[in-house]
Amino acid sequence: MKVLVTGGAGFIGSRVAAQLAADGHEVRVLDALLPEVHRRGDAGPPLPAGVELLVGDVREPAIVAQALCGVQAVCHQAAMVGLGLDLDDAPSYVGCNDLGTAVLLAAMARAGVRSLVLAGSMVVYGEGRYRCTDHGEVTAAPRQVADLEAGLFEPRCPECGRPLQPELVQESAAPDPRNVYAATKVAQEHLAAVWARACGGRAISLRYHNVYGPGMPRDTPYAGVASIFRSALARGEAPRVYEDGGQRRDFVHVDDVAAANRAALERIEGGTGEAFRAYNVGSGEVRTVGEMARALARACGGPEPVVTGQYRLGDVRHVTASSQRLRSELGWRPEVSFADGMAEFAAVPQREAAAGPGLR
């Protein structure tokens, strides 16, 4: 099968392209090679022999139409990622993520391409799932500046004010985006669902957790927290951990994410299931940000992390989700443990520093 991987020269996209090529698929990569990501003007991570590279922006209809020629399926990885700095980033996020997705879907409808795997994100959930001992499952309200300034980071029950117990989020949870990036990821899923119903296509959104591993960009505020900590350690500096370090996350290795894309593509091509379906993609190992910083510092032989008490208002306290649906329906299993993955990540070089917003 011939597969188009948008953003296929980026961190996650290059691993997806390599995985599909190894499986015997014919792979074409469409990537803008933006200078914010590929500062040296190179083609990013080396792509396997036989993978075709087409340089162009997914927001340009003509280049997208060219990229879709002869293609049977698309893995849409191209996106501007990360929390961003402030609302000044909103036009860039919406333009890249939502306009880019709309242009791609319109071109797929015209070209008769009916299979889509979308790089989604767990950020669509906002705060994760919480339970109060007295009031059961409750929705955590957006965090307040006054509480964060006072070091009160844990969400509390809106009914009684008691601390809440975080639990795993299921795919059935209602979207509740808490920042611009998250809002664009929700919009991408809605666009994909509309496209699938309108043209008889099938789409799967893979809601990635915190992806890390070889090939992550360095020295950019738009990168994932693992990359930010790794960059600090490479400079001989201590990782600076926001809040109290107790934020719960799921760190999943990029190779396991690539394997999830392969499983999703096989599911779609098998011709079973509904027009649109979402799957959480996580390792199943719940870790705190502080725990990850300490593991990475030890593996790098660097200084111990510093807990700063700083915060970002658009951040969420806890979000970890169950990947049981992906395991049971697609047969996917994560292969890289937290300990092994962090040890590997500490030993490999990062990608050349990016000057601005990061892309996959």
Coordinates of N, CA and C in Angstrom, one line a residue, residues 16 22 24 34 36 39 73 85 87 89 93 117 124 134 137 185 191 195 198 207 255-256 286 288 299 308 331-332 344:
V16 N 7.3 7.1 12.2 CA 6.1 6.5 11.6 C 6.5 6.0 10.1
A22 N 9.5 -0.3 6.8 CA 10.0 -1.6 7.3 C 8.9 -2.6 7.1
G24 N 7.0 -2.9 4.7 CA 6.8 -3.1 3.2 C 5.9 -2.2 2.5
L34 N 10.4 23.3 7.8 CA 10.5 24.7 8.2 C 11.7 25.0 9.0
E36 N 12.2 26.7 11.6 CA 12.0 26.6 13.1 C 12.3 25.2 13.6
R39 N 16.7 23.8 11.4 CA 17.4 25.1 11.4 C 18.6 25.0 10.4
A73 N -3.7 5.7 1.6 CA -3.9 6.1 3.0 C -3.0 7.2 3.4
L85 N 3.4 29.8 24.1 CA 3.9 30.8 25.0 C 2.7 31.7 25.5
L87 N -1.3 33.8 23.9 CA -2.3 33.8 22.9 C -1.8 34.4 21.5
D89 N 0.4 33.1 20.0 CA 0.6 31.9 19.2 C -0.6 31.4 18.5
Y93 N -1.0 28.3 15.5 CA -1.6 27.0 15.9 C -2.8 26.7 15.0
V117 N -5.2 8.2 9.4 CA -4.8 8.1 10.7 C -4.3 9.4 11.2
V124 N -6.8 16.9 24.5 CA -8.2 17.2 24.3 C -9.1 17.1 25.6
D134 N -16.7 11.6 48.5 CA -18.1 11.8 48.9 C -19.0 12.1 47.7
E137 N -17.5 10.8 40.8 CA -16.8 11.4 39.7 C -17.2 12.9 39.5
K185 N -6.5 20.6 18.5 CA -6.5 19.2 18.4 C -8.0 18.7 18.4
L191 N -13.0 17.8 12.4 CA -12.9 17.9 10.9 C -12.8 16.5 10.3
W195 N -15.3 14.7 7.7 CA -14.8 14.2 6.4 C -15.2 12.7 6.2
A198 N -18.9 12.4 5.5 CA -19.3 13.0 4.2 C -18.8 12.3 3.0
R207 N -4.7 9.5 20.2 CA -4.5 10.5 21.2 C -3.2 10.2 22.0
D255 N 8.8 5.0 19.5 CA 8.7 3.7 18.7 C 7.4 3.0 19.0
D256 N 6.9 3.1 20.2 CA 5.6 2.6 20.5 C 4.5 3.4 19.8
V286 N 2.0 5.2 34.9 CA 1.7 6.6 35.4 C 2.9 7.1 36.2
T288 N 5.1 10.8 37.6 CA 5.0 12.3 37.8 C 6.1 13.0 37.0
A299 N 20.2 9.2 34.7 CA 20.6 8.5 33.5 C 21.7 9.3 32.8
T308 N 10.7 24.4 41.2 CA 10.6 25.9 41.2 C 9.4 26.5 41.8
G331 N -4.8 -4.8 19.2 CA -3.8 -5.7 19.5 C -2.4 -5.0 19.8
W332 N -2.4 -3.7 20.0 CA -1.2 -3.0 20.3 C -0.7 -3.2 21.7
E344 N 17.9 5.2 27.3 CA 18.2 5.4 25.9 C 18.2 6.9 25.6

